[in-house]
Coordinates of N, CA, C and O in Angstrom, one line a residue:
M454 N -15.9 -11.6 0.5 CA -14.6 -11.6 0.0 C -14.1 -10.1 0.0 O -12.9 -9.9 0.4
Y455 N -14.9 -9.2 -0.4 CA -14.4 -7.8 -0.4 C -15.1 -7.0 0.7 O -16.2 -7.3 1.1
L456 N -14.4 -5.9 1.1 CA -15.0 -5.0 2.0 C -16.1 -4.2 1.3 O -15.9 -3.8 0.2
N457 N -17.2 -4.1 1.9 CA -18.3 -3.3 1.3 C -18.5 -2.0 2.1 O -19.2 -2.1 3.2
H458 N -18.0 -0.9 1.7 CA -18.2 0.3 2.4 C -18.1 1.4 1.3 O -17.8 1.2 0.2
D459 N -18.3 2.6 1.8 CA -18.4 3.8 0.8 C -17.1 4.5 0.6 O -17.0 5.5 0.0
F460 N -16.0 3.9 1.2 CA -14.7 4.5 1.0 C -14.5 5.9 1.5 O -13.8 6.7 0.9
A461 N -15.2 6.2 2.6 CA -15.1 7.5 3.2 C -13.7 7.7 3.7 O -13.1 6.7 4.3
P462 N -13.0 8.8 3.5 CA -11.7 9.0 4.0 C -11.6 8.8 5.5 O -12.4 9.4 6.2
A463 N -10.7 8.0 6.0 CA -10.6 7.8 7.4 C -9.8 8.9 8.1 O -9.0 9.5 7.4
T464 N -10.0 9.1 9.3 CA -9.1 10.1 10.0 C -7.7 9.5 10.1 O -7.6 8.3 10.4
R465 N -6.8 10.3 9.8 CA -5.4 9.8 9.8 C -4.8 9.8 11.2 O -5.1 10.8 12.0
R466 N -4.0 8.8 11.5 CA -3.4 8.7 12.8 C -2.1 9.6 12.8 O -1.5 9.9 11.8
A467 N -1.8 10.1 14.0 CA -0.6 10.9 14.1 C 0.7 10.0 13.9 O 0.7 8.8 14.2
P468 N 1.7 10.6 13.2 CA 2.9 9.8 13.0 C 3.5 9.3 14.3 O 3.5 10.0 15.3
L469 N 4.1 8.1 14.2 CA 4.8 7.5 15.3 C 6.2 8.1 15.3 O 6.7 8.5 14.3
P470 N 6.9 8.1 16.5 CA 8.3 8.6 16.5 C 9.1 7.7 15.6 O 8.9 6.5 15.5
R471 N 10.1 8.3 15.0 CA 10.8 7.6 13.9 C 12.3 7.8 14.1 O 12.8 8.8 14.4
I472 N 13.1 6.7 13.8 CA 14.5 6.8 13.8 C 14.9 7.2 12.4 O 14.3 6.8 11.4
R473 N 15.8 8.2 12.3 CA 16.2 8.7 11.0 C 16.7 7.6 10.1 O 17.4 6.8 10.5
D474 N 16.3 7.7 8.8 CA 16.6 6.7 7.8 C 17.4 7.3 6.7 O 16.9 8.3 6.1
D475 N 18.5 6.7 6.3 CA 19.2 7.3 5.1 C 18.5 7.1 3.8 O 18.7 7.9 2.9
R476 N 17.7 6.0 3.7 CA 17.0 5.8 2.5 C 15.5 5.7 2.8 O 15.0 4.7 3.0
P477 N 14.8 6.9 2.8 CA 13.4 6.9 3.2 C 12.6 6.0 2.3 O 12.8 6.0 1.1
M478 N 11.6 5.4 2.8 CA 10.6 4.6 2.1 C 9.7 5.5 1.3 O 9.3 6.5 1.8
T479 N 9.4 5.1 0.1 CA 8.5 5.9 -0.7 C 7.1 5.3 -0.6 O 7.0 4.1 -0.4
P480 N 6.0 6.0 -0.9 CA 4.7 5.4 -0.9 C 4.6 4.3 -1.9 O 4.0 3.2 -1.6
G481 N 5.1 4.5 -3.1 CA 5.1 3.4 -4.1 C 5.9 2.2 -3.7 O 5.5 1.1 -4.0
G482 N 7.0 2.4 -3.0 CA 7.8 1.3 -2.6 C 7.1 0.5 -1.5 O 7.2 -0.8 -1.5
Y483 N 6.3 1.2 -0.7 CA 5.5 0.5 0.3 C 4.5 -0.4 -0.3 O 4.3 -1.6 0.0
I484 N 3.7 0.1 -1.3 CA 2.7 -0.7 -2.0 C 3.3 -1.9 -2.7 O 2.8 -3.0 -2.6
R485 N 4.5 -1.7 -3.3 CA 5.2 -2.7 -4.0 C 5.6 -3.8 -3.1 O 5.4 -5.0 -3.3
L486 N 6.2 -3.4 -1.9 CA 6.6 -4.4 -1.0 C 5.5 -5.2 -0.4 O 5.6 -6.5 -0.3
R487 N 4.4 -4.6 -0.1 CA 3.2 -5.3 0.4 C 2.6 -6.3 -0.6 O 2.2 -7.4 -0.3
R488 N 2.6 -5.8 -1.9 CA 2.1 -6.7 -2.9 C 2.9 -7.9 -3.1 O 2.5 -9.0 -3.1
I489 N 4.3 -7.7 -3.2 CA 5.2 -8.8 -3.3 C 5.2 -9.8 -2.2 O 5.2 -11.0 -2.3
S490 N 5.1 -9.2 -0.9 CA 5.1 -10.1 0.3 C 3.8 -11.0 0.3 O 3.9 -12.0 1.0
T491 N 2.8 -10.6 -0.4 CA 1.6 -11.4 -0.4 C 1.6 -12.4 -1.6 O 0.7 -13.3 -1.7
G492 N 2.6 -12.3 -2.4 CA 2.8 -13.2 -3.5 C 1.9 -12.9 -4.7 O 1.6 -13.8 -5.6
L493 N 1.4 -11.7 -4.8 CA 0.5 -11.3 -5.9 C 1.3 -10.5 -7.0 O 2.2 -9.7 -6.6
S494 N 0.9 -10.7 -8.2 CA 1.5 -9.9 -9.3 C 0.7 -8.6 -9.4 O -0.4 -8.5 -8.9
Q495 N 1.2 -7.7 -10.2 CA 0.4 -6.5 -10.5 C -0.9 -6.8 -11.1 O -2.0 -6.2 -10.8
H496 N -0.9 -7.8 -12.0 CA -2.1 -8.2 -12.8 C -3.1 -8.8 -11.8 O -4.3 -8.5 -11.9
D497 N -2.7 -9.6 -10.8 CA -3.6 -10.2 -9.8 C -4.3 -9.1 -9.1 O -5.5 -9.1 -8.9
V498 N -3.5 -8.1 -8.6 CA -4.1 -7.0 -7.8 C -5.1 -6.2 -8.7 O -6.2 -5.8 -8.3
A499 N -4.7 -5.9 -10.0 CA -5.6 -5.2 -10.9 C -6.9 -6.0 -11.1 O -8.0 -5.4 -11.1
Q500 N -6.8 -7.3 -11.2 CA -8.1 -8.1 -11.4 C -8.9 -8.0 -10.1 O -10.2 -7.9 -10.2
R501 N -8.3 -8.0 -9.0 CA -9.1 -7.9 -7.7 C -9.8 -6.5 -7.6 O -10.9 -6.4 -7.2
M502 N -9.0 -5.4 -8.0 CA -9.6 -4.1 -8.0 C -10.7 -4.0 -9.0 O -11.7 -3.3 -8.7
A503 N -10.6 -4.6 -10.1 CA -11.6 -4.5 -11.2 C -12.9 -5.2 -10.7 O -14.0 -4.7 -10.8
A504 N -12.7 -6.4 -10.0 CA -13.8 -7.1 -9.5 C -14.5 -6.3 -8.4 O -15.7 -6.4 -8.3
L505 N -13.7 -5.6 -7.6 CA -14.3 -4.8 -6.6 C -15.2 -3.7 -7.2 O -16.3 -3.4 -6.7
C506 N -14.7 -3.0 -8.2 CA -15.4 -2.0 -8.9 C -16.7 -2.5 -9.5 O -17.8 -1.9 -9.4
I507 N -16.7 -3.7 -10.0 CA -17.9 -4.3 -10.5 C -18.9 -4.6 -9.4 O -20.1 -4.4 -9.5
H508 N -18.3 -5.2 -8.3 CA -19.2 -5.5 -7.1 C -19.9 -4.3 -6.6 O -21.0 -4.3 -6.1
L509 N -19.2 -3.1 -6.6 CA -19.7 -1.9 -6.1 C -20.4 -1.1 -7.1 O -20.8 0.1 -6.9
N510 N -20.6 -1.6 -8.3 CA -21.3 -1.0 -9.4 C -20.6 0.4 -9.8 O -21.3 1.4 -10.0
E511 N -19.3 0.4 -9.9 CA -18.6 1.6 -10.2 C -18.0 1.7 -11.6 O -17.2 2.6 -11.9
R512 N -18.2 0.7 -12.4 CA -17.7 0.7 -13.7 C -18.5 1.6 -14.6 O -19.7 1.8 -14.4
K513 N -17.9 2.2 -15.6 CA -18.6 3.0 -16.6 C -19.5 2.2 -17.5 O -19.2 1.0 -17.7
A514 N -20.6 2.8 -18.0 CA -21.5 2.1 -18.8 C -20.8 1.5 -20.0 O -20.0 2.2 -20.7
G515 N -20.9 0.3 -20.3 CA -20.3 -0.4 -21.5 C -18.9 -0.8 -21.3 O -18.3 -1.3 -22.2
Q516 N -18.3 -0.5 -20.1 CA -16.9 -0.9 -19.9 C -16.8 -2.4 -19.6 O -17.5 -2.9 -18.7
R517 N -16.0 -3.0 -20.4 CA -15.8 -4.5 -20.3 C -14.7 -4.8 -19.2 O -13.9 -4.0 -19.0
M518 N -14.8 -6.0 -18.7 CA -13.9 -6.4 -17.7 C -12.4 -6.3 -18.1 O -11.6 -5.8 -17.4
P519 N -12.0 -6.8 -19.3 CA -10.6 -6.6 -19.7 C -10.2 -5.2 -19.8 O -9.0 -4.9 -19.4
D520 N -11.1 -4.3 -20.2 CA -10.7 -2.8 -20.2 C -10.5 -2.3 -18.8 O -9.6 -1.5 -18.5
L521 N -11.4 -2.7 -17.9 CA -11.3 -2.3 -16.5 C -10.1 -2.8 -15.9 O -9.4 -2.0 -15.2
V522 N -9.7 -4.0 -16.1 CA -8.5 -4.6 -15.6 C -7.3 -3.8 -16.1 O -6.3 -3.5 -15.4
A523 N -7.3 -3.5 -17.4 CA -6.2 -2.7 -18.0 C -6.1 -1.4 -17.4 O -4.9 -0.9 -17.1
D524 N -7.2 -0.7 -17.1 CA -7.2 0.6 -16.4 C -6.6 0.5 -15.0 O -5.8 1.3 -14.6
M525 N -7.0 -0.5 -14.3 CA -6.5 -0.7 -12.9 C -5.0 -1.1 -12.9 O -4.3 -0.6 -12.1
L526 N -4.6 -1.9 -13.9 CA -3.2 -2.2 -14.0 C -2.3 -1.0 -14.3 O -1.3 -0.8 -13.6
A527 N -2.8 -0.1 -15.1 CA -2.1 1.1 -15.4 C -2.0 2.0 -14.2 O -0.9 2.6 -13.9
E528 N -3.1 2.1 -13.4 CA -3.1 2.9 -12.2 C -2.1 2.3 -11.2 O -1.4 3.0 -10.5
L529 N -2.2 1.0 -11.0 CA -1.3 0.3 -10.0 C 0.2 0.5 -10.4 O 1.0 0.8 -9.6
R530 N 0.5 0.4 -11.7 CA 1.9 0.6 -12.1 C 2.3 2.0 -11.9 O 3.5 2.3 -11.5
R531 N 1.4 3.0 -12.1 CA 1.7 4.4 -11.8 C 2.0 4.6 -10.3 O 2.9 5.3 -9.9
I532 N 1.1 4.0 -9.5 CA 1.2 4.2 -8.0 C 2.5 3.6 -7.5 O 3.1 4.2 -6.6
E533 N 2.9 2.5 -8.1 CA 4.1 1.9 -7.5 C 5.4 2.6 -7.9 O 6.5 2.2 -7.5
Q534 N 5.4 3.6 -8.8 CA 6.6 4.3 -9.1 C 7.1 5.1 -7.9 O 6.3 5.7 -7.2
P535 N 8.4 5.2 -7.7 CA 8.9 5.8 -6.5 C 8.5 7.3 -6.4 O 8.3 7.8 -5.3
E536 N 8.4 8.0 -7.5 CA 8.2 9.5 -7.4 C 6.7 9.8 -7.5 O 6.4 11.0 -7.6
T537 N 5.8 8.8 -7.5 CA 4.4 9.1 -7.7 C 3.6 8.9 -6.4 O 3.9 8.0 -5.7
V538 N 2.6 9.7 -6.3 CA 1.6 9.5 -5.1 C 0.3 9.5 -5.8 O 0.0 10.2 -6.7
A539 N -0.6 8.7 -5.2 CA -2.0 8.5 -5.7 C -2.7 9.9 -5.6 O -2.5 10.7 -4.7
E540 N -3.4 10.2 -6.6 CA -4.1 11.5 -6.7 C -5.4 11.5 -5.8 O -5.7 12.6 -5.3
R541 N -6.0 10.4 -5.7 CA -7.3 10.3 -5.0 C -7.2 9.3 -3.8 O -6.7 8.2 -4.0
P542 N -7.7 9.7 -2.6 CA -7.7 8.8 -1.5 C -8.5 7.5 -1.7 O -8.2 6.5 -1.2
E543 N -9.5 7.7 -2.6 CA -10.4 6.5 -2.9 C -9.6 5.4 -3.5 O -9.9 4.2 -3.3
T544 N -8.6 5.7 -4.3 CA -7.7 4.7 -5.0 C -7.0 3.9 -3.9 O -7.0 2.7 -4.0
I545 N -6.5 4.5 -2.9 CA -5.7 3.8 -1.9 C -6.7 3.0 -1.0 O -6.4 1.9 -0.6
A546 N -7.9 3.6 -0.8 CA -8.9 2.8 0.0 C -9.3 1.6 -0.8 O -9.5 0.5 -0.1
R547 N -9.5 1.7 -2.1 CA -9.9 0.5 -2.9 C -8.7 -0.5 -2.8 O -8.9 -1.7 -2.8
L548 N -7.5 0.0 -3.0 CA -6.3 -0.9 -2.9 C -6.2 -1.6 -1.6 O -5.9 -2.8 -1.5
A549 N -6.5 -0.9 -0.5 CA -6.5 -1.5 0.8 C -7.6 -2.5 1.0 O -7.5 -3.4 1.9
A550 N -8.6 -2.5 0.2 CA -9.7 -3.5 0.3 C -9.3 -4.8 -0.3 O -9.9 -5.8 0.0
V551 N -8.3 -4.8 -1.2 CA -7.9 -6.0 -1.9 C -6.5 -6.4 -1.6 O -6.1 -7.5 -2.1
L552 N -5.8 -5.6 -0.9 CA -4.3 -5.9 -0.6 C -4.1 -5.5 0.8 O -4.6 -4.5 1.3
P553 N -3.3 -6.3 1.6 CA -3.1 -5.9 3.0 C -2.1 -4.7 3.2 O -0.9 -4.9 3.5
I554 N -2.6 -3.5 2.9 CA -1.9 -2.3 3.2 C -2.6 -1.5 4.2 O -3.8 -1.7 4.4
D555 N -1.9 -0.6 4.8 CA -2.5 0.4 5.8 C -2.5 1.7 5.1 O -1.4 2.3 4.8
A556 N -3.7 2.2 4.8 CA -3.8 3.5 4.1 C -3.1 4.6 4.9 O -2.5 5.6 4.3
D557 N -3.2 4.6 6.2 CA -2.5 5.6 7.1 C -1.0 5.6 6.8 O -0.4 6.7 6.7
V558 N -0.4 4.4 6.7 CA 1.0 4.3 6.5 C 1.4 4.9 5.1 O 2.3 5.7 5.0
Y559 N 0.5 4.6 4.1 CA 0.8 5.1 2.8 C 0.7 6.7 2.8 O 1.6 7.3 2.3
W560 N -0.3 7.2 3.4 CA -0.4 8.7 3.4 C 0.7 9.4 4.3 O 1.1 10.5 4.0
Q561 N 1.1 8.7 5.3 CA 2.2 9.3 6.1 C 3.5 9.3 5.3 O 4.2 10.3 5.3
L562 N 3.7 8.3 4.5 CA 4.9 8.2 3.6 C 4.8 9.3 2.6 O 5.8 9.9 2.1
A563 N 3.6 9.6 2.1 CA 3.4 10.6 1.0 C 3.4 12.0 1.5 O 3.9 12.9 0.9
D564 N 2.8 12.2 2.7 CA 2.6 13.6 3.2 C 3.6 14.2 4.2 O 3.7 15.4 4.3
Y565 N 4.3 13.3 4.9 CA 5.2 13.8 5.9 C 6.7 13.8 5.5 O 7.1 13.0 4.6
A566 N 7.5 14.5 6.2 CA 8.9 14.5 6.0 C 9.5 13.2 6.4 O 8.9 12.5 7.3
P567 N 10.6 12.7 5.8 CA 11.2 11.4 6.1 C 11.4 11.1 7.6 O 11.2 10.0 8.1
D568 N 11.7 12.2 8.4 CA 11.9 11.9 9.8 C 10.6 11.6 10.6 O 10.6 11.2 11.8
L569 N 9.5 11.8 9.9 CA 8.2 11.5 10.5 C 7.5 10.3 9.9 O 6.4 9.9 10.2
H570 N 8.2 9.6 9.0 CA 7.7 8.4 8.4 C 7.6 7.3 9.4 O 8.4 7.1 10.4
P571 N 6.5 6.4 9.3 CA 6.4 5.3 10.2 C 7.6 4.3 9.8 O 8.1 4.3 8.7
R572 N 7.9 3.4 10.7 CA 8.9 2.4 10.5 C 8.3 1.3 9.7 O 7.3 0.7 10.0
V573 N 9.0 1.1 8.5 CA 8.5 0.1 7.6 C 9.6 -0.9 7.3 O 10.7 -0.5 6.9
C574 N 9.3 -2.2 7.3 CA 10.3 -3.2 7.0 C 10.7 -3.2 5.5 O 9.8 -3.2 4.7
R575 N 12.0 -3.2 5.2 CA 12.4 -3.2 3.8 C 12.2 -4.6 3.1 O 12.3 -4.7 1.9
G576 N 11.9 -5.6 3.9 CA 11.7 -6.9 3.3 C 10.3 -7.2 2.9 O 10.0 -7.8 1.8
C577 N 9.4 -6.9 3.8 CA 8.0 -7.2 3.5 C 7.0 -6.1 3.6 O 5.8 -6.2 3.2
G578 N 7.4 -4.9 4.0 CA 6.6 -3.7 4.1 C 5.7 -3.6 5.3 O 4.9 -2.7 5.4
T579 N 5.9 -4.5 6.3 CA 5.1 -4.4 7.5 C 5.5 -3.2 8.3 O 6.6 -2.8 8.1
S580 N 4.6 -2.7 9.1 CA 4.9 -1.5 9.8 C 4.4 -1.6 11.3 O 3.7 -2.5 11.6
A581 N 4.8 -0.7 12.1 CA 4.4 -0.7 13.5 C 2.9 -0.4 13.6 O 2.3 -0.7 14.6
H582 N 2.2 0.0 12.5 CA 0.7 0.2 12.5 C 0.0 -1.0 12.3 O -1.2 -1.1 12.5
D583 N 0.6 -2.1 11.8 CA -0.1 -3.3 11.4 C -0.7 -4.0 12.6 O -0.1 -3.9 13.7
H584 N -1.7 -4.7 12.5 CA -2.4 -5.4 13.6 C -1.5 -6.4 14.2 O -1.6 -6.7 15.4
D585 N -0.6 -7.0 13.4 CA 0.4 -8.0 14.0 C 1.8 -7.3 13.9 O 2.7 -7.7 13.3
A586 N 1.8 -6.2 14.7 CA 3.1 -5.3 14.7 C 4.3 -6.2 14.9 O 4.4 -7.0 15.7
P587 N 5.3 -5.9 14.0 CA 6.5 -6.8 14.0 C 7.4 -6.4 15.2 O 7.4 -5.3 15.8
R588 N 8.3 -7.4 15.5 CA 9.4 -7.1 16.4 C 10.6 -6.8 15.4 O 10.7 -7.4 14.4
W589 N 11.3 -5.8 15.7 CA 12.3 -5.3 14.8 C 13.7 -5.9 15.1 O 14.2 -5.9 16.2
A590 N 14.3 -6.5 14.0 CA 15.6 -7.1 14.1 C 16.7 -6.0 13.9 O 17.7 -6.1 14.6
T591 N 16.4 -5.1 13.0 CA 17.4 -4.0 12.7 C 16.5 -2.7 12.6 O 15.3 -2.8 12.7
R592 N 17.2 -1.6 12.2 CA 16.4 -0.4 12.0 C 15.4 -0.5 10.9 O 14.4 0.1 10.9
T593 N 15.7 -1.4 9.9 CA 14.9 -1.4 8.7 C 14.4 -2.8 8.3 O 13.8 -3.0 7.2
S594 N 14.5 -3.8 9.2 CA 13.9 -5.1 8.9 C 13.3 -5.7 10.2 O 13.8 -5.6 11.3
C595 N 12.2 -6.5 9.9 CA 11.5 -7.1 11.0 C 12.2 -8.5 11.2 O 12.9 -9.0 10.4
E596 N 11.8 -9.2 12.3 CA 12.3 -10.5 12.6 C 11.9 -11.5 11.6 O 12.6 -12.5 11.5
R597 N 10.8 -11.4 11.0 CA 10.3 -12.3 10.0 C 11.2 -12.3 8.8 O 11.5 -13.3 8.2
C598 N 11.7 -11.2 8.4 CA 12.6 -11.0 7.2 C 14.1 -11.2 7.6 O 14.8 -11.6 6.7
D599 N 14.4 -10.9 8.8 CA 15.8 -11.0 9.2 C 15.9 -11.5 10.6 O 16.2 -10.8 11.6
P600 N 15.6 -12.9 10.7 CA 15.6 -13.4 12.1 C 16.8 -13.3 12.9 O 16.8 -13.2 14.1
A601 N 18.0 -13.3 12.2 CA 19.2 -13.2 13.0 C 19.6 -11.8 13.4 O 20.4 -11.5 14.3
G602 N 18.9 -10.8 12.7 CA 19.2 -9.4 13.1 C 20.5 -8.9 12.6 O 21.0 -7.9 13.1
D603 N 21.1 -9.6 11.6 CA 22.4 -9.2 11.1 C 22.3 -8.2 9.9 O 23.3 -7.9 9.3
G604 N 21.1 -7.9 9.4 CA 21.0 -6.9 8.3 C 21.1 -7.5 7.0 O 21.2 -6.8 6.0
L605 N 21.2 -8.9 6.9 CA 21.4 -9.5 5.6 C 20.1 -10.0 5.0 O 19.1 -10.2 5.6

């Protein structure tokens, strides 16, 4: 069910060429869009992250599951804020193990200027880095979210 690895930081891919965007995507916005597109609530993702921590034996001694879920929920809520970036790469690696996000896309949104951001759909958060790379209907939406390409 979960990926079992040591969460070693992966080498980051070079940014793809990007069309200038008037409203740059934030790292938190990307996480939020990907979570919503999968139909999961923040609490669902926090429970999955807590279960992963238990599976990997990473919880503190005496820490109960409800407390661990509460900690993960607080961290997820903090990460999804537009002005916030995750402090540790391990947090995003764990999140990528339970949610279909691309850690490279997250860090490019966090570390690079907006003109170097990867192209991310404003409807579902998919990007050109995804394994099922989307066809783009408009500058900011994929064909799955905007099949007509009219920007609505």
